[in-house]
JSON list of C-alpha atoms in Angstrom, two decimals:
[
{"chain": "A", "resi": 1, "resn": "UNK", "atom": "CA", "xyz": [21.42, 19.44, 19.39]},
{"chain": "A", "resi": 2, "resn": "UNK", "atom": "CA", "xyz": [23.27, 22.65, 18.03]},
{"chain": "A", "resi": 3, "resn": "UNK", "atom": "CA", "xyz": [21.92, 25.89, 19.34]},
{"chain": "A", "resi": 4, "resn": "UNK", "atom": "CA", "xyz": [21.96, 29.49, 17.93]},
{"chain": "A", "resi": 5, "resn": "UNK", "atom": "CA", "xyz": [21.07, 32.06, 20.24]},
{"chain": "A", "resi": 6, "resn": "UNK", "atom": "CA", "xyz": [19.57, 35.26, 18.90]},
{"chain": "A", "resi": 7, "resn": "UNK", "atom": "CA", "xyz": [19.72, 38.48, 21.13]},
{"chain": "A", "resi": 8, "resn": "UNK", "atom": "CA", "xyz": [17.50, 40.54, 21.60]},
{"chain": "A", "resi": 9, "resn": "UNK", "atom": "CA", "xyz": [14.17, 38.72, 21.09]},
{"chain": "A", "resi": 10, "resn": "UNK", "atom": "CA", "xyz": [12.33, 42.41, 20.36]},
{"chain": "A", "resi": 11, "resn": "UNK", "atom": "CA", "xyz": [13.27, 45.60, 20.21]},
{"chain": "A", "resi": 12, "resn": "UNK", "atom": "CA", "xyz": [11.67, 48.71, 19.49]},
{"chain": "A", "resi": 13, "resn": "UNK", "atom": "CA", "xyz": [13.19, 51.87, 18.05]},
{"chain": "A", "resi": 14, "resn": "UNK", "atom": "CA", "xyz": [12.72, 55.17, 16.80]},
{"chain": "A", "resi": 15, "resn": "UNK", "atom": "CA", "xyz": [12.82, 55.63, 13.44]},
{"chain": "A", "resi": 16, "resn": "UNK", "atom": "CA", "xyz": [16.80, 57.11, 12.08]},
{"chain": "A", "resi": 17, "resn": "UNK", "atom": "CA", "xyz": [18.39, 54.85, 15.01]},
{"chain": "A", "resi": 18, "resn": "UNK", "atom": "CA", "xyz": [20.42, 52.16, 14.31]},
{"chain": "A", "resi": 19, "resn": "UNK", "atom": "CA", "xyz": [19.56, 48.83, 16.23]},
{"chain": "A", "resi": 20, "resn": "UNK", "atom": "CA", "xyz": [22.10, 45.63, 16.62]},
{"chain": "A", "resi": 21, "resn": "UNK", "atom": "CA", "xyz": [21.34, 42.12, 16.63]},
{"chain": "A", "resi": 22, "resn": "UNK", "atom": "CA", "xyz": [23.48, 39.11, 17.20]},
{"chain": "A", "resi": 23, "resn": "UNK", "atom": "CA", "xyz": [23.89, 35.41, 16.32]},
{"chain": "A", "resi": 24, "resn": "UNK", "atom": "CA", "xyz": [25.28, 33.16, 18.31]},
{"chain": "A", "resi": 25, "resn": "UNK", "atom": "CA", "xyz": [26.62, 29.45, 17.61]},
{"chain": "A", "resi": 26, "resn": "UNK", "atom": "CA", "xyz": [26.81, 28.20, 21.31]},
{"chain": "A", "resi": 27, "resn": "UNK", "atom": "CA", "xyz": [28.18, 24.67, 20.89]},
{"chain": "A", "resi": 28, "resn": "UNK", "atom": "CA", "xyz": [29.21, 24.67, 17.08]},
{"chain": "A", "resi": 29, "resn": "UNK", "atom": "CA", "xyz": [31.69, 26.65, 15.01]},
{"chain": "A", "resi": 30, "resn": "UNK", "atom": "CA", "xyz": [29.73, 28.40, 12.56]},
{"chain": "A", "resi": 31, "resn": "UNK", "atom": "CA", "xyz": [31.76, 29.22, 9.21]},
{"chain": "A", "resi": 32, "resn": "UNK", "atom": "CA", "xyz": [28.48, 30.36, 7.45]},
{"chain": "A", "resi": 33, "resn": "UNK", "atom": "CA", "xyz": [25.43, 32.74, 8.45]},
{"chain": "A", "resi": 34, "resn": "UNK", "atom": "CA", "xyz": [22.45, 33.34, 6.97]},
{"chain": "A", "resi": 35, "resn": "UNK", "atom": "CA", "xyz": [20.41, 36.32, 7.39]},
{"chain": "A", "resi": 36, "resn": "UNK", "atom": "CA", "xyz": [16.76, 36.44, 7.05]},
{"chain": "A", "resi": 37, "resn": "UNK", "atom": "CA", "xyz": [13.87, 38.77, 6.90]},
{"chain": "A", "resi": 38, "resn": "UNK", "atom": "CA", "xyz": [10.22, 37.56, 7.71]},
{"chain": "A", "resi": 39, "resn": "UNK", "atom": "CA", "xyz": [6.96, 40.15, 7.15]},
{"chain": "A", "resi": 40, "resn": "UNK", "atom": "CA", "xyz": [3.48, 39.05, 8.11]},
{"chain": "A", "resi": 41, "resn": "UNK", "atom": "CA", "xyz": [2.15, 36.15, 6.31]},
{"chain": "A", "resi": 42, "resn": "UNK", "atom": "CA", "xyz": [5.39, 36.26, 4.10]},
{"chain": "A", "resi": 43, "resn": "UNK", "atom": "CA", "xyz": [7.63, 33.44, 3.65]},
{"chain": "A", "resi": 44, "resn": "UNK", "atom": "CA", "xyz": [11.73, 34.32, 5.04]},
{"chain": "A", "resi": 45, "resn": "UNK", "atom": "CA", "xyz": [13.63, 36.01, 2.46]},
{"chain": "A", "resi": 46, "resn": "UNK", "atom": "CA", "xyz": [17.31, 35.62, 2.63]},
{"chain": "A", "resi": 47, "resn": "UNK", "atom": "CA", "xyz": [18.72, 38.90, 3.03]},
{"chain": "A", "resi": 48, "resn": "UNK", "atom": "CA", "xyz": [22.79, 37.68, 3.58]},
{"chain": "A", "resi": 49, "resn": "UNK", "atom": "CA", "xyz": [24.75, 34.97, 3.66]},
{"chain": "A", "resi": 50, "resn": "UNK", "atom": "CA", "xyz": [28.00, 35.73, 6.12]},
{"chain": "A", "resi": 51, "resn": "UNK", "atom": "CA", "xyz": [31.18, 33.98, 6.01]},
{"chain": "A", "resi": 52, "resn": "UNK", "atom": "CA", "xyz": [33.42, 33.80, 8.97]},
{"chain": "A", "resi": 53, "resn": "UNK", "atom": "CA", "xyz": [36.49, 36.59, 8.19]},
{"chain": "A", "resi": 54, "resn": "UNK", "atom": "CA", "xyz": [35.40, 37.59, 4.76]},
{"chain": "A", "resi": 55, "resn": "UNK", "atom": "CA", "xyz": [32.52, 40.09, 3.48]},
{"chain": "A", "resi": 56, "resn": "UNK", "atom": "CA", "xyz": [29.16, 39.17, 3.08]},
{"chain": "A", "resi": 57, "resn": "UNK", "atom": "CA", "xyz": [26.91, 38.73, 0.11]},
{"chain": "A", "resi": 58, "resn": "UNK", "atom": "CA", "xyz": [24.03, 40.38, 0.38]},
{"chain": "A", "resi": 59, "resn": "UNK", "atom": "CA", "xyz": [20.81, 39.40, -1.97]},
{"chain": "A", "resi": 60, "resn": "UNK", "atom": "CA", "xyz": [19.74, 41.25, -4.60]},
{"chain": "A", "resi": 61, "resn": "UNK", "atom": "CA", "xyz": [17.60, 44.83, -3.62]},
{"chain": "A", "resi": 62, "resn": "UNK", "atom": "CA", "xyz": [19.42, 44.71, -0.07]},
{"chain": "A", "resi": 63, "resn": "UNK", "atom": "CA", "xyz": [20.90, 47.59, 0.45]},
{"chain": "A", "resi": 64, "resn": "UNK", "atom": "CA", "xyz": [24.51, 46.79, 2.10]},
{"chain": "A", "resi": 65, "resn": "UNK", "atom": "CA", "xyz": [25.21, 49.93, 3.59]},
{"chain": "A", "resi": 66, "resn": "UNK", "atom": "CA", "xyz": [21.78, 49.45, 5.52]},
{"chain": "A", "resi": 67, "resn": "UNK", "atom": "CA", "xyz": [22.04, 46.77, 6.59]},
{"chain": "A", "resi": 68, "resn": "UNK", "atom": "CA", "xyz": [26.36, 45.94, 8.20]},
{"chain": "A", "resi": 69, "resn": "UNK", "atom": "CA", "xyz": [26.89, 42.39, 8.75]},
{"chain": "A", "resi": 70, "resn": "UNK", "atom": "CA", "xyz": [29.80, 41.84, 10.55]},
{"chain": "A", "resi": 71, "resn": "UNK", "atom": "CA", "xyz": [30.68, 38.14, 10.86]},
{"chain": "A", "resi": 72, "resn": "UNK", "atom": "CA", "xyz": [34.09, 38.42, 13.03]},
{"chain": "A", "resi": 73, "resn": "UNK", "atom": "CA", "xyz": [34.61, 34.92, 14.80]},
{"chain": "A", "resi": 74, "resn": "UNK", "atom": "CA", "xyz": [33.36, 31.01, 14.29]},
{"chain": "A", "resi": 75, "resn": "UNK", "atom": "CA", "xyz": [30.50, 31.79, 16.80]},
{"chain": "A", "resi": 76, "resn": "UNK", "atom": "CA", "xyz": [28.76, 35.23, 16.17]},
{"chain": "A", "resi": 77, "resn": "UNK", "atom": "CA", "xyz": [27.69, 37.25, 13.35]},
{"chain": "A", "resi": 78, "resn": "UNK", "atom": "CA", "xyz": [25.95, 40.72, 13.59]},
{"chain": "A", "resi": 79, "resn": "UNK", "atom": "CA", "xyz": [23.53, 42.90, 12.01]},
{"chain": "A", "resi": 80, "resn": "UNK", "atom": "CA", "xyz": [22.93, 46.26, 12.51]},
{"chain": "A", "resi": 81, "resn": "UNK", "atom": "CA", "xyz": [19.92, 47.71, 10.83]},
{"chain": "A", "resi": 82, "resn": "UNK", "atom": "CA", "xyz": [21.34, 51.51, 10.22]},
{"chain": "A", "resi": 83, "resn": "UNK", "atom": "CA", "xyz": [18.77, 54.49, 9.95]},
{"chain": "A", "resi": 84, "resn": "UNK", "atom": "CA", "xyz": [15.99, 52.36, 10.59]},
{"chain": "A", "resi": 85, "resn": "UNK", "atom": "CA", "xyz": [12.28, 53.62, 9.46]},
{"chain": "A", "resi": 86, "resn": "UNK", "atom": "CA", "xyz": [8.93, 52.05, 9.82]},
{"chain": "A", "resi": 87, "resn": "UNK", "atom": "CA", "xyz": [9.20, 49.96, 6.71]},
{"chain": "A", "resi": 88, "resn": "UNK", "atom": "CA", "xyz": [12.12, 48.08, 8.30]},
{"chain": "A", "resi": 89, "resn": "UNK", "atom": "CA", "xyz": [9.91, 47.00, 11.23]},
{"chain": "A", "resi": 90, "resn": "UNK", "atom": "CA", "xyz": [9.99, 42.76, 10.85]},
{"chain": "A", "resi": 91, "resn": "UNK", "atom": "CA", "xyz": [11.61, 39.73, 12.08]},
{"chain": "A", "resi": 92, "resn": "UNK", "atom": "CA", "xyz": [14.87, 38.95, 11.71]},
{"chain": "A", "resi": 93, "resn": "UNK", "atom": "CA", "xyz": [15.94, 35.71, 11.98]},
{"chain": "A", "resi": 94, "resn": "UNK", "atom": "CA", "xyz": [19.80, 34.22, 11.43]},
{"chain": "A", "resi": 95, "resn": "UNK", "atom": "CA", "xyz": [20.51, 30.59, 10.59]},
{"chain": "A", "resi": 96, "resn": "UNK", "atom": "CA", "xyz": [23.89, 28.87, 11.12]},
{"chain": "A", "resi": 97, "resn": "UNK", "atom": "CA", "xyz": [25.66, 26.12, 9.46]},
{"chain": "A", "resi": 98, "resn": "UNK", "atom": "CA", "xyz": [27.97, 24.02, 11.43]},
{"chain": "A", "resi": 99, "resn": "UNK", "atom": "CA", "xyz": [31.06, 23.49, 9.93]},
{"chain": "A", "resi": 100, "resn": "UNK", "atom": "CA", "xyz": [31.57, 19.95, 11.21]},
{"chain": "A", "resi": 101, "resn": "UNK", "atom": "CA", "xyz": [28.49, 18.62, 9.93]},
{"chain": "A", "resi": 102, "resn": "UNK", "atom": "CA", "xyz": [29.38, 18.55, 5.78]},
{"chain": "A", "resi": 103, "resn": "UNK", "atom": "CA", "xyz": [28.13, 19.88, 2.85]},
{"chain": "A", "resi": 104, "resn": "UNK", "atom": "CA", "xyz": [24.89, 18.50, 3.29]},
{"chain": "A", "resi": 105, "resn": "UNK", "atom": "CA", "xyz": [23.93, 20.22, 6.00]},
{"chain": "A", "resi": 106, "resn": "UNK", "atom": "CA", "xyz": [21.98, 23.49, 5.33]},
{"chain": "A", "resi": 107, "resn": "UNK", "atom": "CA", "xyz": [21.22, 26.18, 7.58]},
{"chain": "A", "resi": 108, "resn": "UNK", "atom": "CA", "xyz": [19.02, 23.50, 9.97]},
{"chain": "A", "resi": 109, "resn": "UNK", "atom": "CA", "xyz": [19.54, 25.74, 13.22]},
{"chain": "A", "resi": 110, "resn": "UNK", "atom": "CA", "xyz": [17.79, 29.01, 13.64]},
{"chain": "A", "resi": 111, "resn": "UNK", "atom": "CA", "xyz": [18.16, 31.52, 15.91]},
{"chain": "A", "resi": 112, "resn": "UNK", "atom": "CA", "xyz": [14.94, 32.49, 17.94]},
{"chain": "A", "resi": 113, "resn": "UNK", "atom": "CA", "xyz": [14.29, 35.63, 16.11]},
{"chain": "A", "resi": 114, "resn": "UNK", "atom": "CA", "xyz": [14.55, 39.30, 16.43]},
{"chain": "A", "resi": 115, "resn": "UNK", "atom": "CA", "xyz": [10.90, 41.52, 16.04]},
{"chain": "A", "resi": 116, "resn": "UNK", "atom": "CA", "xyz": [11.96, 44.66, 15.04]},
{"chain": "A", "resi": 117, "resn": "UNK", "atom": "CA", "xyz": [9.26, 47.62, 15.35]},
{"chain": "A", "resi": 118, "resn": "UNK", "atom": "CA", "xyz": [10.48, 51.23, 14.49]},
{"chain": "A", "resi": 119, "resn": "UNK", "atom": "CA", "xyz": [8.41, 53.77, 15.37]},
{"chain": "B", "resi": 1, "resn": "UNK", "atom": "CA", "xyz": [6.92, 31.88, -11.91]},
{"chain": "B", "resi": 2, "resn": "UNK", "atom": "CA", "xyz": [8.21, 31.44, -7.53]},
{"chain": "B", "resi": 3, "resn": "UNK", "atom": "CA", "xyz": [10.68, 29.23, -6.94]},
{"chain": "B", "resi": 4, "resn": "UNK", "atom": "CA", "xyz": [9.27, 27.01, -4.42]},
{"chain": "B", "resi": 5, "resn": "UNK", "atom": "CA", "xyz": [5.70, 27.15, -4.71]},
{"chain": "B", "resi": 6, "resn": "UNK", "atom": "CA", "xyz": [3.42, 26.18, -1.27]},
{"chain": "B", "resi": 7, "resn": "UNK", "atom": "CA", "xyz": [-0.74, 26.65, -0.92]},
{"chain": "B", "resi": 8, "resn": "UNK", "atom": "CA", "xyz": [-0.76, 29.10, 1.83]},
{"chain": "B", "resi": 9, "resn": "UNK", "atom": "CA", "xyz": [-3.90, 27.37, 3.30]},
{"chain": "B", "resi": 10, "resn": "UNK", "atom": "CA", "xyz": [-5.15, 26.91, 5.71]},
{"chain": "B", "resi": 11, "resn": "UNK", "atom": "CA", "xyz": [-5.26, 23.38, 5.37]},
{"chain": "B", "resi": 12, "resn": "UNK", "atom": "CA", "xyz": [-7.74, 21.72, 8.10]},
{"chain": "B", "resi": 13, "resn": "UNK", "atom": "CA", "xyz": [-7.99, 18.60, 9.17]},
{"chain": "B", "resi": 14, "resn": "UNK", "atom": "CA", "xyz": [-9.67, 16.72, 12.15]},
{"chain": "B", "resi": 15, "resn": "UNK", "atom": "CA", "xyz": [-7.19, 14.95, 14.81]},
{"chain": "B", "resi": 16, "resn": "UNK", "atom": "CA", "xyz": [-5.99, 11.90, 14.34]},
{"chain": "B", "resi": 17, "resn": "UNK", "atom": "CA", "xyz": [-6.06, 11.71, 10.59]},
{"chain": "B", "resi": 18, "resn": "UNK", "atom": "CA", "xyz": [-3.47, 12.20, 7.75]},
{"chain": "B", "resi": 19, "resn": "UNK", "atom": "CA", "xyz": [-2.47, 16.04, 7.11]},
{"chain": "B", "resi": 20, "resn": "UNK", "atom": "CA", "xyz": [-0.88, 15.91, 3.79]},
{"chain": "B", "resi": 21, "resn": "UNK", "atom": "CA", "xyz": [1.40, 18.97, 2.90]},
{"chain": "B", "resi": 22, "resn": "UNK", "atom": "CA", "xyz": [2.60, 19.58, -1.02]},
{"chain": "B", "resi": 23, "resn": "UNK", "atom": "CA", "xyz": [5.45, 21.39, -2.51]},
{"chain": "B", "resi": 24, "resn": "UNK", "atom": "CA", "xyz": [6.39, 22.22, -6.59]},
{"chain": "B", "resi": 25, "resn": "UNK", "atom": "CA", "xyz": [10.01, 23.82, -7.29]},
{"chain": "B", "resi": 26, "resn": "UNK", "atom": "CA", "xyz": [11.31, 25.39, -10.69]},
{"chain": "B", "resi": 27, "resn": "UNK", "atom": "CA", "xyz": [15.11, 24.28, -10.11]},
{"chain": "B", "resi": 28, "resn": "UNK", "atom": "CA", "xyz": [15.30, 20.77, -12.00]},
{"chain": "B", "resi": 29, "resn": "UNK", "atom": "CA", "xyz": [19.28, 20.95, -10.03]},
{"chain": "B", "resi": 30, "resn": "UNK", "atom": "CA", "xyz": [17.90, 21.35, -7.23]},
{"chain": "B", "resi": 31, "resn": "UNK", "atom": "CA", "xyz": [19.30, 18.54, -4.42]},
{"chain": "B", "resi": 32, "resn": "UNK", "atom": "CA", "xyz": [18.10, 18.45, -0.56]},
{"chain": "B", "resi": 33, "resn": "UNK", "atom": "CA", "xyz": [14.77, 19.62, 0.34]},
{"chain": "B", "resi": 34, "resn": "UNK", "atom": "CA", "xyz": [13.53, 20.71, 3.94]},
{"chain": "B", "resi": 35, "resn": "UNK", "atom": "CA", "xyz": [10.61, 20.83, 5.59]},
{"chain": "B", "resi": 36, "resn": "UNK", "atom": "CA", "xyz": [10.15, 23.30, 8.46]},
{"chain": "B", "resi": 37, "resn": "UNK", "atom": "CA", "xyz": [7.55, 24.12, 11.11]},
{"chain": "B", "resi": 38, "resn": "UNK", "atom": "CA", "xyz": [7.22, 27.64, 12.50]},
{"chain": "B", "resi": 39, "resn": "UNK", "atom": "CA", "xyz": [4.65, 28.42, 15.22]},
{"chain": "B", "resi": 40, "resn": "UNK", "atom": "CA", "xyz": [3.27, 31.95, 15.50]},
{"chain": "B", "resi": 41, "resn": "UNK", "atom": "CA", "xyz": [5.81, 34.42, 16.20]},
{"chain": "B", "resi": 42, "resn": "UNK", "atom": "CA", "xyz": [8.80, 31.92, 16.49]},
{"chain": "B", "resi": 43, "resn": "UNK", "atom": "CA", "xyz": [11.50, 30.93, 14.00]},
{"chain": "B", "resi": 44, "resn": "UNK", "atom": "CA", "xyz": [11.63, 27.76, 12.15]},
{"chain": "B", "resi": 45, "resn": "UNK", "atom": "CA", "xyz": [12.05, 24.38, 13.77]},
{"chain": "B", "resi": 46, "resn": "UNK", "atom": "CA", "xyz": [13.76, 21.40, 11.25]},
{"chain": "B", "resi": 47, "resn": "UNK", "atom": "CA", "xyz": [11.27, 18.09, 10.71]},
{"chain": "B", "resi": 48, "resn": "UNK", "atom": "CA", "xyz": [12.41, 16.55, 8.18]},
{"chain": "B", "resi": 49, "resn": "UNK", "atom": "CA", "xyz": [15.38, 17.16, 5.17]},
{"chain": "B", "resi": 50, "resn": "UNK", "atom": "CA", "xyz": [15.82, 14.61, 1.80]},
{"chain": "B", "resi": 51, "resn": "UNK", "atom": "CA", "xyz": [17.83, 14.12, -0.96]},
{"chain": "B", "resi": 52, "resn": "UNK", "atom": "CA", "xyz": [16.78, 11.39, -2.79]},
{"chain": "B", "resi": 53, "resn": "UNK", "atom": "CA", "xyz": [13.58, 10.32, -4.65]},
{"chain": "B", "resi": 54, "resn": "UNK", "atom": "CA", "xyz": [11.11, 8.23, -2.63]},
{"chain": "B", "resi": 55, "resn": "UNK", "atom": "CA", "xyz": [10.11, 8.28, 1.12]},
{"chain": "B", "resi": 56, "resn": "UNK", "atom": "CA", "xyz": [11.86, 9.35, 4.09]},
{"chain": "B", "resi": 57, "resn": "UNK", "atom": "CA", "xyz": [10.41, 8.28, 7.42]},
{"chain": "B", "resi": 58, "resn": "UNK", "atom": "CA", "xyz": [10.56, 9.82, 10.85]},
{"chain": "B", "resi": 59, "resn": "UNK", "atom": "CA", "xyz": [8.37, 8.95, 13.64]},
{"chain": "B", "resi": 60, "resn": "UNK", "atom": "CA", "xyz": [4.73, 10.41, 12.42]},
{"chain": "B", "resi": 61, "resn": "UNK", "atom": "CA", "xyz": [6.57, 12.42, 9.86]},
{"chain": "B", "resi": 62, "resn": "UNK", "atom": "CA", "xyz": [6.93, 11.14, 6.21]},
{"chain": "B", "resi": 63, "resn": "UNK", "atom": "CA", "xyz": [8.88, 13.39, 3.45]},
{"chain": "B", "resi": 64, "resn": "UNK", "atom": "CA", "xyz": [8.32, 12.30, -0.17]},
{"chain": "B", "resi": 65, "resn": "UNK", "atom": "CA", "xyz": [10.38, 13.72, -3.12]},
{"chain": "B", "resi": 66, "resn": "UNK", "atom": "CA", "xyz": [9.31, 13.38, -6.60]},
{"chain": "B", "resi": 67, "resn": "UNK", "atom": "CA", "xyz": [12.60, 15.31, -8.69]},
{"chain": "B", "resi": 68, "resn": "UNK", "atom": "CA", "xyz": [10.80, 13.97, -11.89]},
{"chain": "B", "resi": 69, "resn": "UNK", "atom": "CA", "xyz": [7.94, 15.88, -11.04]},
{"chain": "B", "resi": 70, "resn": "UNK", "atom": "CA", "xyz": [10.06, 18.37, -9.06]},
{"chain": "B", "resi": 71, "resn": "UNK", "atom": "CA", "xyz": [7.45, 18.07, -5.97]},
{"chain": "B", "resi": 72, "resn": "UNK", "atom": "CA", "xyz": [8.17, 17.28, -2.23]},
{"chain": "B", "resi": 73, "resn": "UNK", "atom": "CA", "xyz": [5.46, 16.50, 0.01]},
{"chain": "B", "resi": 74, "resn": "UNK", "atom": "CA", "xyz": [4.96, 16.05, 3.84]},
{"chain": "B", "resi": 75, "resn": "UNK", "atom": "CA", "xyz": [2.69, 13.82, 5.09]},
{"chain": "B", "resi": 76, "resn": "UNK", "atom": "CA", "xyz": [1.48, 13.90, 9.19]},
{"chain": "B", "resi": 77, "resn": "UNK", "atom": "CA", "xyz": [0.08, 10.54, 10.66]},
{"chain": "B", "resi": 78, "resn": "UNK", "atom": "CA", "xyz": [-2.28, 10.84, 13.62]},
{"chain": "B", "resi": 79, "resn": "UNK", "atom": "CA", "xyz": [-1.99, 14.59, 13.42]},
{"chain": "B", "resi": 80, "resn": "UNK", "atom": "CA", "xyz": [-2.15, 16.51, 16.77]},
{"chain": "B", "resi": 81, "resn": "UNK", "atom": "CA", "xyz": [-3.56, 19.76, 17.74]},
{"chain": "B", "resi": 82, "resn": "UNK", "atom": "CA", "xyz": [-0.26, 20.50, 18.73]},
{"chain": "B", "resi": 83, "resn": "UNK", "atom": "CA", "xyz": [0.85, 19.88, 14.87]},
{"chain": "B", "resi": 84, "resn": "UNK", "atom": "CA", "xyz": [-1.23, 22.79, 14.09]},
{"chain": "B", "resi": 85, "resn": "UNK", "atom": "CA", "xyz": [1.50, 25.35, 12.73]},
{"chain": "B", "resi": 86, "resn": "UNK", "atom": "CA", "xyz": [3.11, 26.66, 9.06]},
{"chain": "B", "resi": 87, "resn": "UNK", "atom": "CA", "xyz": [5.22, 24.22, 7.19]},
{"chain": "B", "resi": 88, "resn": "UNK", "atom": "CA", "xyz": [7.53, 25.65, 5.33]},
{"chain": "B", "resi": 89, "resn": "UNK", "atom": "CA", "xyz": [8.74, 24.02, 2.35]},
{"chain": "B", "resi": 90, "resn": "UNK", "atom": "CA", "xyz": [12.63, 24.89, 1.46]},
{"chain": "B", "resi": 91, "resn": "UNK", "atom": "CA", "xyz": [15.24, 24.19, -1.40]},
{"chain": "B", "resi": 92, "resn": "UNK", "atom": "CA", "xyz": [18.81, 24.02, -1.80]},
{"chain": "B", "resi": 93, "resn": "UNK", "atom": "CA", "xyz": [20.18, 23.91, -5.28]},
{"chain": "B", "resi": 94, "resn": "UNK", "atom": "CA", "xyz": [23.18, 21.63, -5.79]},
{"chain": "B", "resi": 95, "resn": "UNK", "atom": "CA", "xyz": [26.44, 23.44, -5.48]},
{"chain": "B", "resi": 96, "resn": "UNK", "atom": "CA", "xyz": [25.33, 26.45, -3.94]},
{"chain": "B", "resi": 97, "resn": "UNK", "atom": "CA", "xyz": [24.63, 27.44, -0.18]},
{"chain": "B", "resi": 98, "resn": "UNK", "atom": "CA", "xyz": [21.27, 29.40, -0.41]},
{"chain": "B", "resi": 99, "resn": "UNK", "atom": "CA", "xyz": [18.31, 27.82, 0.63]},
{"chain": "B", "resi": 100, "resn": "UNK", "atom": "CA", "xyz": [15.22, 29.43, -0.84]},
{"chain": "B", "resi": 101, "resn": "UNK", "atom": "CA", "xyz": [11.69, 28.93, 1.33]},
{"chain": "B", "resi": 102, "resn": "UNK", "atom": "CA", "xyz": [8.13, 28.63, 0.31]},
{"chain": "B", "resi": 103, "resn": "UNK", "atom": "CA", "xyz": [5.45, 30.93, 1.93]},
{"chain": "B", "resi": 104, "resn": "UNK", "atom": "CA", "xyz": [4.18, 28.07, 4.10]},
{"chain": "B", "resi": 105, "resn": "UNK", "atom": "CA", "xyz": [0.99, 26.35, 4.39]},
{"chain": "B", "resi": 106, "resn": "UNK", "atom": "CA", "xyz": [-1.20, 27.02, 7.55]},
{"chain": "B", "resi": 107, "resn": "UNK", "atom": "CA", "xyz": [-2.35, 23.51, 9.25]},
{"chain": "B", "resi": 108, "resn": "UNK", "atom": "CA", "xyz": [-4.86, 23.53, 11.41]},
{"chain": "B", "resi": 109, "resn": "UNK", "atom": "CA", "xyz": [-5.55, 20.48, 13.55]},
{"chain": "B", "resi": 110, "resn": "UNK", "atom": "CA", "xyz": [-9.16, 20.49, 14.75]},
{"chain": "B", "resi": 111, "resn": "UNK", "atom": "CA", "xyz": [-9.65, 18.09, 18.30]}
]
């Protein structure tokens, strides 16, 4: 089956660093990304979508310049959580959609996840 | 009013019987419907996706979508300790790429 590996799996940080996490389609072209954002006991929230080449759109109350997706080839997207503070401490978790597979097909492949504490 | 509506749980239920998961949504356009499991601390597997009304078999796994009624359901046969995880209930509206997730419900298979 597809694969999207997410790197790193945790990371901790001080608070007004910026930390970057990546998405990886490993045997699938990937024209479309999804960011996501999970708190405790909190269902994902869809932060991004990302589109291979072209800008992202960002959901509403995410702050763009916070959070930089950068979505530069068929296999990897970024984020970078800028200026990170406590309140940012979650996981992350990106979603691809392979290209091949047809409208139908939703984000079905997750990446492992990224738990992001800022202290 | 949420868009995809899910009883956090937990939902219990002793091993080996019928773990029956429910699911309301407020888009009437809406047009393929997931369901998801996510153990503790990891991201979201796939188990089952439909599109159509009725039921969708898979192995233990049975999806039911009622677009009338604008409810999807999971049902677990023979459910496992190892089945005991959130389900996360998800909805794509026609047309449009996002895919907007329920809170989950909590099962809890007891051996």
């Amino acid at each position: 089956g597809a694969v999207v590996s997410q790197h790193p799996s945790r990371v901790i940080c001080k608070s007004g660093t910026s930390v970057k996490i990546e998405c990886r389609s490993l045997d699938f072209q990937a024209t479309t990304m999804f960011w996501y954002r999970q708190f405790p006991k909190q269902s994902l929230m869809l932060m991004a979508t990302s589109n291979e080449g072209s800008k992202a759109t960002y959901e509403q109350g995410v702050e763009k310049d916070k959070f930089l997706i950068n979505h530069a080839s068929l296999t990897l997207s970024t984020l970078t959580v800028t200026s990170a503070h406590p309140e940012d401490s979650s996981f992350y978790i990106c979603s691809a959609r392979d290209a091949a597979r047809g409208i139908r097909n939703t984000e079905a492949f997750f990446g492992q996840g990224t738990r992001l504490t800022v202290v | 009013q949420k868009e995809v509506e899910q009883n956090s749980g937990p939902l219990s239920v002793p091993e080996g019987a019928i773990a029956s998961l429910n699911c309301t949504y407020s888009d009437r356009g809406s047009q393929s419907f997931f369901w998801y499991r996510q153990y503790s601390g990891k991201s979201p597997e796939l188990i089952m996706s439909i599109y159509s009304n009725g039921d969708k078999e898979d192995g233990r796994f049975t999806a039911q979508l009622n677009k009338a009624s604008q409810y999807v359901s999971l049902l677990i046969r023979d459910s496992q300790p190892s089945d005991s995880a959130t389900y996360l209930c998800a909805v794509r509206s026609g047309g449009y790429q996002k895919v907007t997730f329920g809170i989950g419900t909590k099962l809890q298979v007891i051996p």
